[in-house]
PDB file of C-alpha atoms in Angstrom:
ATOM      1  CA  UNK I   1       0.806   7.079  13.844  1.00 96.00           C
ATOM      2  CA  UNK I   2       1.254  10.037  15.684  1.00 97.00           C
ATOM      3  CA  UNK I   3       1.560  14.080  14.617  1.00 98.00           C
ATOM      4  CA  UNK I   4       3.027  16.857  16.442  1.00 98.00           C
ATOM      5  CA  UNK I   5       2.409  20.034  14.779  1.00 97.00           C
ATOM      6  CA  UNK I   6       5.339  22.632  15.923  1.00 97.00           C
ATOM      7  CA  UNK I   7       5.090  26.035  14.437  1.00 96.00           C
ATOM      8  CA  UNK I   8       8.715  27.933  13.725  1.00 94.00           C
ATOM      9  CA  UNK I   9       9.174  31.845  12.517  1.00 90.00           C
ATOM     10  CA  UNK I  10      10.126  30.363   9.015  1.00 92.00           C
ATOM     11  CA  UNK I  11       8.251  27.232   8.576  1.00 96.00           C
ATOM     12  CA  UNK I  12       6.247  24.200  10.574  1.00 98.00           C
ATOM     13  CA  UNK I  13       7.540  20.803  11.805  1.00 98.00           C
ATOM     14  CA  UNK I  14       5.387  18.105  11.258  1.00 98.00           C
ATOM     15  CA  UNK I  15       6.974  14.979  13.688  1.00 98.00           C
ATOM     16  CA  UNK I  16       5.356  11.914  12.380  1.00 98.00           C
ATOM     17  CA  UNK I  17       5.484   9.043  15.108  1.00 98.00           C
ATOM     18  CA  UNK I  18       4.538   5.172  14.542  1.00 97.00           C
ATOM     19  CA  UNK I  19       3.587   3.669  11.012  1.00 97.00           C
ATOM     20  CA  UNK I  20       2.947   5.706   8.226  1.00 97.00           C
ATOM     21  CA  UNK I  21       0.507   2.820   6.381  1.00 96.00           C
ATOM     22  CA  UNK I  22      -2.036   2.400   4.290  1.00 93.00           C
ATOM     23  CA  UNK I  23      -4.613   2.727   7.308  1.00 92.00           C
ATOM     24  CA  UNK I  24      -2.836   5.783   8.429  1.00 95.00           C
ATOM     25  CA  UNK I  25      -1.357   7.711   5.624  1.00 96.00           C
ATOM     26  CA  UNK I  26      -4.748   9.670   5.258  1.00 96.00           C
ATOM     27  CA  UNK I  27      -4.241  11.341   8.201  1.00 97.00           C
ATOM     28  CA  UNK I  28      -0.715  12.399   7.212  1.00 98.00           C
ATOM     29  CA  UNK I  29      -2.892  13.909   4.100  1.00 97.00           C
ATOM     30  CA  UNK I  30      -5.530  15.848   6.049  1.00 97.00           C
ATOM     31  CA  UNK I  31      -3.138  17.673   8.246  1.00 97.00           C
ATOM     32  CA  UNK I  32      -0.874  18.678   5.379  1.00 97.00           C
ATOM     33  CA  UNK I  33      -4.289  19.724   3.424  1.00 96.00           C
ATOM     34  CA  UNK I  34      -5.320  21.552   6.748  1.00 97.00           C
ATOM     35  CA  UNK I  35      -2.017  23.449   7.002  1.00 97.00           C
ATOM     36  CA  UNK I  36      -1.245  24.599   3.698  1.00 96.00           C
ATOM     37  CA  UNK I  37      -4.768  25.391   3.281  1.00 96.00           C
ATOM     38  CA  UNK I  38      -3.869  27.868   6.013  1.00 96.00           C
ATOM     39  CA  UNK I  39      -1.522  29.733   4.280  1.00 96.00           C
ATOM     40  CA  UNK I  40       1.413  27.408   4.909  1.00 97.00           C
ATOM     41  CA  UNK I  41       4.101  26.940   2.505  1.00 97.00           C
ATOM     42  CA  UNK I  42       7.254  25.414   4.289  1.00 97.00           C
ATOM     43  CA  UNK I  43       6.803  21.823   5.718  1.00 98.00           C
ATOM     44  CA  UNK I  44       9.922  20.202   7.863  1.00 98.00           C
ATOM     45  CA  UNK I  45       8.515  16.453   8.425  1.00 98.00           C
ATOM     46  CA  UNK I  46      10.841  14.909  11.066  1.00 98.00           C
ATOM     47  CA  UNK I  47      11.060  10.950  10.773  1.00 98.00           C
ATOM     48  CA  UNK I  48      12.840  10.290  14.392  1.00 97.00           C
ATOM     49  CA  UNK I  49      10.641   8.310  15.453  1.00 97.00           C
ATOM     50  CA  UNK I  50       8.762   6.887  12.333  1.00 98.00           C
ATOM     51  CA  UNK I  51       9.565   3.253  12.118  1.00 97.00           C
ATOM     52  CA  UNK I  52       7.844   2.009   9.271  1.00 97.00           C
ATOM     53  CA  UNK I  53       6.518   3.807   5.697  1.00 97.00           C
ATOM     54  CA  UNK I  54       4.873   1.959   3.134  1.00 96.00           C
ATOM     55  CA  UNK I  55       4.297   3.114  -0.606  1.00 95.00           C
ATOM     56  CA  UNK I  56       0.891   4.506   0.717  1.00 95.00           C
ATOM     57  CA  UNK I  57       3.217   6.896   2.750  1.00 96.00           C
ATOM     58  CA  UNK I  58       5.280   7.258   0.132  1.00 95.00           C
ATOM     59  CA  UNK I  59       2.215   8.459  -2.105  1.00 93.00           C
ATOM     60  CA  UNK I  60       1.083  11.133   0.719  1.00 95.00           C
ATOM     61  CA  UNK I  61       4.472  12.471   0.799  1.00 96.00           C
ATOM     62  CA  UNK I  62       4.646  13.180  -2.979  1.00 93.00           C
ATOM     63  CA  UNK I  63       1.098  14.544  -2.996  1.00 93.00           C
ATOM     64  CA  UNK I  64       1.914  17.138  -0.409  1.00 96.00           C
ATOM     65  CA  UNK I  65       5.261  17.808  -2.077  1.00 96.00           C
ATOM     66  CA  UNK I  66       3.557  18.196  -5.843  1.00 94.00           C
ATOM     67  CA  UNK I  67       1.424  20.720  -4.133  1.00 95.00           C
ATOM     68  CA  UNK I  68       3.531  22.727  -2.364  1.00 96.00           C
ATOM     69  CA  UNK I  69       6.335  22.790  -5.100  1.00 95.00           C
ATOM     70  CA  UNK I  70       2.579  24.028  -7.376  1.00 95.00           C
ATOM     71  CA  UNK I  71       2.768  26.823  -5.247  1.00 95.00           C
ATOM     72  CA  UNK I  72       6.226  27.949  -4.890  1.00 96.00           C
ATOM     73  CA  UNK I  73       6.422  25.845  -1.012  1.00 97.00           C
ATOM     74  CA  UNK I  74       8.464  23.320  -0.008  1.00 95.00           C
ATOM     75  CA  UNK I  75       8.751  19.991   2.135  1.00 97.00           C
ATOM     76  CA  UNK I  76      12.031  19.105   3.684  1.00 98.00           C
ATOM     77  CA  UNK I  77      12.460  15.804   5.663  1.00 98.00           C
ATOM     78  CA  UNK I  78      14.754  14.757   8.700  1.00 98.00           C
ATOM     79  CA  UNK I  79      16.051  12.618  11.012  1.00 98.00           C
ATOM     80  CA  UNK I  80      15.161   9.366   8.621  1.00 97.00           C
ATOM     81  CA  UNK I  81      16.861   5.886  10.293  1.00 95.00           C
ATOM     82  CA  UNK I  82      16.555   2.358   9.187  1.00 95.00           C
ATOM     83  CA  UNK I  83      13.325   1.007   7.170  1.00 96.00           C
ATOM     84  CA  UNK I  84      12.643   4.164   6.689  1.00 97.00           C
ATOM     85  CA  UNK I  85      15.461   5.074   4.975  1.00 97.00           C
ATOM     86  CA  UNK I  86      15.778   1.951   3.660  1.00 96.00           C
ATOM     87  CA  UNK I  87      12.819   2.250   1.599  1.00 97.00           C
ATOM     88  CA  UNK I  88      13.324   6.143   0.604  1.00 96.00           C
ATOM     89  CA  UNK I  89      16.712   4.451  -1.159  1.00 95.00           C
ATOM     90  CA  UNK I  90      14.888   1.672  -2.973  1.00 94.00           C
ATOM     91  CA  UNK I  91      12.277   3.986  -3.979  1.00 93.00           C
ATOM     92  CA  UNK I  92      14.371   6.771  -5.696  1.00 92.00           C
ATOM     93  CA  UNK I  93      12.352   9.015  -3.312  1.00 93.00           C
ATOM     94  CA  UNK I  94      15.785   9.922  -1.556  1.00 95.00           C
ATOM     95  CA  UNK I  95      17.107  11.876  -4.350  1.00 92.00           C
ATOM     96  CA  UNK I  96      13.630  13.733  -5.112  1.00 92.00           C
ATOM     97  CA  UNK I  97      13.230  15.438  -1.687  1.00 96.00           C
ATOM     98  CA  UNK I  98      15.815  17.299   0.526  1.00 96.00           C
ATOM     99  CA  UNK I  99      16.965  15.297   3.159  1.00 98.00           C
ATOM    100  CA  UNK I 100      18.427  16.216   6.252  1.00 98.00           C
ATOM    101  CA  UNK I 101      20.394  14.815   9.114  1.00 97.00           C
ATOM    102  CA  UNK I 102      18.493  16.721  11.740  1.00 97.00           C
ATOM    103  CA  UNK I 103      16.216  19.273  12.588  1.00 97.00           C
ATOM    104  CA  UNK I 104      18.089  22.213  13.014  1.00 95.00           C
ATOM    105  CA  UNK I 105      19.686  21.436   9.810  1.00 96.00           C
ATOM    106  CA  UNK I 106      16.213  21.091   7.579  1.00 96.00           C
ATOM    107  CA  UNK I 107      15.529  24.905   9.344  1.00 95.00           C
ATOM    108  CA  UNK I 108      18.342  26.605   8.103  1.00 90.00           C
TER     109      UNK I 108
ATOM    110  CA  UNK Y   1       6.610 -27.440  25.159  1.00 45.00           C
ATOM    111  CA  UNK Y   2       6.939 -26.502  21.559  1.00 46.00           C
ATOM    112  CA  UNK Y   3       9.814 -24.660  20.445  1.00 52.00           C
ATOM    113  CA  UNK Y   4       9.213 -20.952  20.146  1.00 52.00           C
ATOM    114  CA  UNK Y   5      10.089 -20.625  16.498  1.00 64.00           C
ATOM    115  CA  UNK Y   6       8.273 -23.345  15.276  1.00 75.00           C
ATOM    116  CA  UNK Y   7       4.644 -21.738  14.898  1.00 78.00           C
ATOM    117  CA  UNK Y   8       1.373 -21.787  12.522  1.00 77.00           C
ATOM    118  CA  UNK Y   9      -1.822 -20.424  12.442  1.00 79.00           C
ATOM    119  CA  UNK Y  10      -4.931 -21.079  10.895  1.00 89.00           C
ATOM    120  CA  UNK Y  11      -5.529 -18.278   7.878  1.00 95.00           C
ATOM    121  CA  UNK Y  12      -7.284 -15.601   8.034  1.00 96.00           C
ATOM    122  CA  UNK Y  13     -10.386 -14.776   5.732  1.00 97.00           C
ATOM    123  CA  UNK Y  14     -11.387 -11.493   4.933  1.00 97.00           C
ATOM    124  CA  UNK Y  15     -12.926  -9.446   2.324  1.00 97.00           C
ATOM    125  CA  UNK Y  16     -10.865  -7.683  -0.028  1.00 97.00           C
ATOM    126  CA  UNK Y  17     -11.508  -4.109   1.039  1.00 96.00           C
ATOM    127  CA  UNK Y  18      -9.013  -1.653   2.498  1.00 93.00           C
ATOM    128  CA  UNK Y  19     -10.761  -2.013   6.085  1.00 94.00           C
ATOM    129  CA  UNK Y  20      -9.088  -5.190   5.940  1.00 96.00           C
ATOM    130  CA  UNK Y  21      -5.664  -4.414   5.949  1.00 95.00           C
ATOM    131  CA  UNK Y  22      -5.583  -3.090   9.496  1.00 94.00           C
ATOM    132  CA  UNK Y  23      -6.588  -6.800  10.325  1.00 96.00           C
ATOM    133  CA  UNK Y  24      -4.363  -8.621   8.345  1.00 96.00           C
ATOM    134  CA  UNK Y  25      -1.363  -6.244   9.950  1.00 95.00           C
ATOM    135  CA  UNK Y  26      -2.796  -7.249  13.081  1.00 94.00           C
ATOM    136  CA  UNK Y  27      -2.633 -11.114  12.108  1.00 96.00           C
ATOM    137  CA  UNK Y  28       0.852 -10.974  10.892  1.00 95.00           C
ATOM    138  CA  UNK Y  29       2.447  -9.252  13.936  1.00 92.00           C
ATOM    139  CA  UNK Y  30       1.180 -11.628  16.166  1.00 92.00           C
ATOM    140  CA  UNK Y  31       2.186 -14.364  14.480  1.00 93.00           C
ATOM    141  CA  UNK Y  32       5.611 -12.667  13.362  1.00 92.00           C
ATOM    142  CA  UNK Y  33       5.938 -11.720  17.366  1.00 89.00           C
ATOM    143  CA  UNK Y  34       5.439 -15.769  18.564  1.00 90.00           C
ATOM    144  CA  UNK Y  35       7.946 -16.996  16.254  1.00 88.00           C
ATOM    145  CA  UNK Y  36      10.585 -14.509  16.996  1.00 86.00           C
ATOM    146  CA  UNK Y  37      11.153 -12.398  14.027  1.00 89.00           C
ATOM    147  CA  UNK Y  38      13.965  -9.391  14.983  1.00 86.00           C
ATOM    148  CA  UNK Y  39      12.133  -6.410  14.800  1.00 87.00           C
ATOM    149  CA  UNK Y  40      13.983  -5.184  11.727  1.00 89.00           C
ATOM    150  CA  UNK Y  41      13.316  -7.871   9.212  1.00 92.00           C
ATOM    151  CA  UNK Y  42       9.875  -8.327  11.152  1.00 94.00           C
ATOM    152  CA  UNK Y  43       8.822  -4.827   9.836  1.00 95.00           C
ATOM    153  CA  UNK Y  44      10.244  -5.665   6.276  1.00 95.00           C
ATOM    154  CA  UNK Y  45       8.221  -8.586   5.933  1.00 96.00           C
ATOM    155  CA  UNK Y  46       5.102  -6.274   7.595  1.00 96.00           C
ATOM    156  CA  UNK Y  47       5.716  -4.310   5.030  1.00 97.00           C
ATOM    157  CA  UNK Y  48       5.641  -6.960   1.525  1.00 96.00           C
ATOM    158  CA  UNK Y  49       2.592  -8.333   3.165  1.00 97.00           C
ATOM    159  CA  UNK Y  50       1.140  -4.895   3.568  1.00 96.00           C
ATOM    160  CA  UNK Y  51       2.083  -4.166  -0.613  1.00 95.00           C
ATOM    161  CA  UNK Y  52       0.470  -7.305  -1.539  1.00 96.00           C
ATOM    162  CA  UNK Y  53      -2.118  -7.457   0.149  1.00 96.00           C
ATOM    163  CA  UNK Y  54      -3.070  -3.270  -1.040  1.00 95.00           C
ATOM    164  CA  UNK Y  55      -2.272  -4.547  -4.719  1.00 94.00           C
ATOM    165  CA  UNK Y  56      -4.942  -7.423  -4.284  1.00 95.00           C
ATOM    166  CA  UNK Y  57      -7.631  -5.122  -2.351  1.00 95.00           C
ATOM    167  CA  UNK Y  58      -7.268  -2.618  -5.502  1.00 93.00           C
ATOM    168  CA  UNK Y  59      -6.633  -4.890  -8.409  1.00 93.00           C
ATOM    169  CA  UNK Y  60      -7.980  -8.588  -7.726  1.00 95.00           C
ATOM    170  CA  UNK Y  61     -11.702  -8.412  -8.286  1.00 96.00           C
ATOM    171  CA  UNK Y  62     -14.162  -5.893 -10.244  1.00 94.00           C
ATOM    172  CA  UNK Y  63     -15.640  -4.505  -9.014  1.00 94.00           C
ATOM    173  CA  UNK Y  64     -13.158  -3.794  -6.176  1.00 91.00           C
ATOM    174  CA  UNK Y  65     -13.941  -5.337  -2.976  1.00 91.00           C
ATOM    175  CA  UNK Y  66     -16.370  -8.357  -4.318  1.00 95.00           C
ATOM    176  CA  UNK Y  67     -14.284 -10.926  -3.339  1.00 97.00           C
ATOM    177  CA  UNK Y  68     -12.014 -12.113  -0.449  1.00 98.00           C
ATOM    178  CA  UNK Y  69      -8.127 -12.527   0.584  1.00 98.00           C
ATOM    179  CA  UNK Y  70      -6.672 -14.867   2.857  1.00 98.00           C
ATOM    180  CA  UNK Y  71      -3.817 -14.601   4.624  1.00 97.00           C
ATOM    181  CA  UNK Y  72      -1.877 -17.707   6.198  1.00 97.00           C
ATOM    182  CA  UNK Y  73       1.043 -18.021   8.514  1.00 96.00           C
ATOM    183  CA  UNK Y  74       3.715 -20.780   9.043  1.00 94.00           C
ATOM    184  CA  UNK Y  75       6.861 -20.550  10.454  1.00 92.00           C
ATOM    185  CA  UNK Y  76       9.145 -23.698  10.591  1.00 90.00           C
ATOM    186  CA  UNK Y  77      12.092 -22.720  13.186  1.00 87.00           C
ATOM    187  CA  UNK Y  78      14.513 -21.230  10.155  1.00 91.00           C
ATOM    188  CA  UNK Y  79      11.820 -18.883   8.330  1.00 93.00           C
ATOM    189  CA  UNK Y  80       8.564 -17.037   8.158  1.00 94.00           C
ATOM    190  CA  UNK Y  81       6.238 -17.460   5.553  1.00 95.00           C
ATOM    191  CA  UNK Y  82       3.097 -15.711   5.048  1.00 97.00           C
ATOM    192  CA  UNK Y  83       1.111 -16.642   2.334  1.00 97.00           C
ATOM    193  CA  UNK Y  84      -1.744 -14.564   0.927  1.00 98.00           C
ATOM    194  CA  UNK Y  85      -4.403 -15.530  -1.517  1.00 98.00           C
ATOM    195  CA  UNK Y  86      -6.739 -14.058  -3.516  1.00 98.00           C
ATOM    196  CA  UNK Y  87      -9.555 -15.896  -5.827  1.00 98.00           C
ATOM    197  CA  UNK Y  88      -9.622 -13.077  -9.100  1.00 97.00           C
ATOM    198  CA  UNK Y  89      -8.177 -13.605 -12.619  1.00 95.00           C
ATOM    199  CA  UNK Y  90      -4.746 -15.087 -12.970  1.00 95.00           C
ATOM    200  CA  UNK Y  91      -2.064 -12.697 -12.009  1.00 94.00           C
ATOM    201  CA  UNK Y  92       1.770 -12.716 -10.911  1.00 94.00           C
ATOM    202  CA  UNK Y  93       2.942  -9.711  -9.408  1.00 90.00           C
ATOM    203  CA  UNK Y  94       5.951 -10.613  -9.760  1.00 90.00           C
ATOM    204  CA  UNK Y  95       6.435 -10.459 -12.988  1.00 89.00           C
ATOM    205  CA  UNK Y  96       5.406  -6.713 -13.029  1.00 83.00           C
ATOM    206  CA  UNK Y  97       7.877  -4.206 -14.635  1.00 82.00           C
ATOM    207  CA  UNK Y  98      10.034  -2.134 -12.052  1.00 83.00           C
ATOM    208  CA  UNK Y  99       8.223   1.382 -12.068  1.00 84.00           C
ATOM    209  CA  UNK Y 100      10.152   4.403 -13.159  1.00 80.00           C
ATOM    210  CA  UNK Y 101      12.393   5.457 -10.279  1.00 81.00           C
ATOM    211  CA  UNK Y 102      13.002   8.660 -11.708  1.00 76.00           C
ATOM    212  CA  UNK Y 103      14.342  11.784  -9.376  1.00 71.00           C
ATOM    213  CA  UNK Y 104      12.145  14.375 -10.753  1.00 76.00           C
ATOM    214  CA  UNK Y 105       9.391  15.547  -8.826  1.00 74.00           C
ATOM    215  CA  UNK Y 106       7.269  15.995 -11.970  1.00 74.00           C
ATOM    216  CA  UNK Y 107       7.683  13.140 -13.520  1.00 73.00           C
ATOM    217  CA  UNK Y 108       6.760  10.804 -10.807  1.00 73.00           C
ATOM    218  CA  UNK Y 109       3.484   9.539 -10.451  1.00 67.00           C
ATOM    219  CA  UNK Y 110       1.890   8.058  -6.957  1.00 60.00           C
ATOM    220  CA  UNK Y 111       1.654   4.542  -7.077  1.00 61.00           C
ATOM    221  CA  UNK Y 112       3.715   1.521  -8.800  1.00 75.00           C
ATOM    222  CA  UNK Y 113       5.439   1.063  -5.887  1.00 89.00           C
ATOM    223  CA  UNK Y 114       4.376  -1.422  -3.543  1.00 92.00           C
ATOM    224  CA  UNK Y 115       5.313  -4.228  -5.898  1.00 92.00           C
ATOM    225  CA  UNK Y 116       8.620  -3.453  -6.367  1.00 93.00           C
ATOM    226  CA  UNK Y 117       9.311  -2.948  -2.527  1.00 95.00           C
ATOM    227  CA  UNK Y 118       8.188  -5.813  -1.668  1.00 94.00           C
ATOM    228  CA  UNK Y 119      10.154  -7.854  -3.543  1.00 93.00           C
ATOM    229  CA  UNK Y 120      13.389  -5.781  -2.462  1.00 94.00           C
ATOM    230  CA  UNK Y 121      12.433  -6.002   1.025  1.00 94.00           C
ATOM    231  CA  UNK Y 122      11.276  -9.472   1.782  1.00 92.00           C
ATOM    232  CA  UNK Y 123      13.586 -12.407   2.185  1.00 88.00           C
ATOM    233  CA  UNK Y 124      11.822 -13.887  -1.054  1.00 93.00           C
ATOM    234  CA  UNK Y 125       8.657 -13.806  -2.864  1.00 94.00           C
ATOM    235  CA  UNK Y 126       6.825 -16.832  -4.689  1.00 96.00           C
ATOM    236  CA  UNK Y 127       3.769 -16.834  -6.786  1.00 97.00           C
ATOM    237  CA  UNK Y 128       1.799 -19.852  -8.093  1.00 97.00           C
ATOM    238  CA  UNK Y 129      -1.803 -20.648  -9.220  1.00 97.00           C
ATOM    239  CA  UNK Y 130      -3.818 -22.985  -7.869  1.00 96.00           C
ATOM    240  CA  UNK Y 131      -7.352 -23.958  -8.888  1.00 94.00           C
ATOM    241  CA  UNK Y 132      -8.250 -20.649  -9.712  1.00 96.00           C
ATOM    242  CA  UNK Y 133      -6.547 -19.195  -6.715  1.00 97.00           C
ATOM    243  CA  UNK Y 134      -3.482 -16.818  -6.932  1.00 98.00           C
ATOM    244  CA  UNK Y 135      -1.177 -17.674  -3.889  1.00 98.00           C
ATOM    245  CA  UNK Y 136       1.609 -15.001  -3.212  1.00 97.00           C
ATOM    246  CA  UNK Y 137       4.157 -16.524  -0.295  1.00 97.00           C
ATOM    247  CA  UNK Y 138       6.544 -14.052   1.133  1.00 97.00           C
ATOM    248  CA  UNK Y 139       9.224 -15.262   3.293  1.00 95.00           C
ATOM    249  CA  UNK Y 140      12.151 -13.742   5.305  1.00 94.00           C
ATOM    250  CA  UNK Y 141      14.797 -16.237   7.958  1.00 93.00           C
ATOM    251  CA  UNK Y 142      14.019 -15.912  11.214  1.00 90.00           C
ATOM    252  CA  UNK Y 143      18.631 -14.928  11.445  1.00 85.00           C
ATOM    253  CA  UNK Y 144      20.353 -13.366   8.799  1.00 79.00           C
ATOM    254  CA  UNK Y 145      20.903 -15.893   6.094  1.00 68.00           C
ATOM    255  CA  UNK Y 146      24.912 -17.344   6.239  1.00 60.00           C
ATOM    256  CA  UNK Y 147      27.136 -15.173   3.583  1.00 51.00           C
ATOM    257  CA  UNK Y 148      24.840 -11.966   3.818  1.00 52.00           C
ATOM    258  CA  UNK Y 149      26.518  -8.563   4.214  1.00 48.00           C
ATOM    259  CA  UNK Y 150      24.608  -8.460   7.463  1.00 47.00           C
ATOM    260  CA  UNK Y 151      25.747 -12.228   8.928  1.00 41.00           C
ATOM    261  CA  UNK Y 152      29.412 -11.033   7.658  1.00 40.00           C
ATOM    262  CA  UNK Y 153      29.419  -7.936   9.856  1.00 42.00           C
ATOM    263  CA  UNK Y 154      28.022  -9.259  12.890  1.00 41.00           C
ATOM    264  CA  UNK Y 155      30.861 -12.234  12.314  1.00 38.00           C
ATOM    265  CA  UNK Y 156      33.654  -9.343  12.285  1.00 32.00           C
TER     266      UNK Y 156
END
């Protein structure tokens, strides 16, 4: 897995590359921690080019979510394509988060 | 030569601790990559291996990590099947209650998951136990299965 931090006037992208796993997911965790320990407070994760999420990813995303909803922040996901969204269906977890076709879109 | 498909490997022993998994993973692809699996259903299956084998590194011995899981491959030219194995008390995943898929935010606790996507994501799942073994086999074809949405729209 791979993590490009991209800071924007109104909030930060977070592109998450590669497998978000059980071996991998803590690292999702520590740079979420990092960032909204920094004052933080709107998180745009784009999936593009995130081929595989397993419930351990699926845990890390509703950890940072729970705490950023705790303090009036929010996470907004994009650009989410075939396992991926696959398992956000199954899961329920496409109906808790906002979900959005691209970038530009989860910005707005 | 041997046909490509048609492929086994000897198993794979390894303690049950969450270092583990990253070998296991590493295990499965190559074995999934010899006999062919299409990327798509090859992650699928990557990831109801992944499920059960995090469900027996948390739940299978006490305390956690004191015993081992095995993971074995076969594949006989029509499907994959990766078998994994664990030597704690008597216990069928399978038979575990869906968790609450519930949209709220607050109501929705981590975890509970990996079970249930497992089973919705692999081909099939079978459980048995074996002189005081539990085996867990999770298979997926090697081609979409004849009369699946999938085989139907690549037949249009």
């Amino acid at each position: 897995m791979e993590i490009t931090v991209t800071k924007k006037a109104n909030a930060v992208i977070l592109k998450v590359d590669g497998r978000m796993d059980a071996s991998t997911s803590p690292e999702f965790d520590r740079e979420c921690g990092a960032l909204i320990d920094a004052g933080e407070r709107s998180l745009v994760v784009d999936f593009g080019g995130l081929e595989y999420i397993s419930s351990a990813g699926l845990r890390s995303l509703l950890s940072a979510a729970k705490k950023l909803k705790a303090m009036q922040g929010q996470i907004r996901l994009c650009r989410m394509g075939g396992l991926v969204q696959e398992v956000f269906a199954l899961s329920g977890f496409a109906s808790m988060f906002s979900i959005y076709p691209g970038v530009e879109e989860a910005l707005a | 030569m041997p046909e490509p498909a048609r492929h086994s490997a000897g198993p794979l022993r390894l303690p049950a601790r969450r270092e583990s998994l990253a070998l296991v993973r590493e295990y499965v692809g190559k074995n999934l990559e010899a006999c062919g699996l299409p990327g798509d259903r090859r992650l699928r299956l990557e990831l109801a291996v992944e499920e059960i084998a995090a469900n027996i590194i948390t739940y299978a011995y006490s305390p956690a990590g004191s015993g081992d899981l095995e993971c074995g491959f076969a594949a006989d030219g029509k499907t994959a099947e990766v078998s994994l194995t664990d030597w704690g008390a008597a216990f069928n995943p399978l038979e575990k209650e869906d968790p609450d898929l519930a949209p709220e935010l607050d109501r929705r606790e981590p975890g509970g998951l990996g079970i249930y996507l497992a089973r919705n994501l692999a081909g099939s799942c079978s459980y048995r136990r074996d002189g005081g073994r539990n085996i867990l086999t999770i298979s997926m074809p090697l081609q979409p299965e004849a009369g699946s949405a999938r085989s139907k729209e690549e037949g249009a």
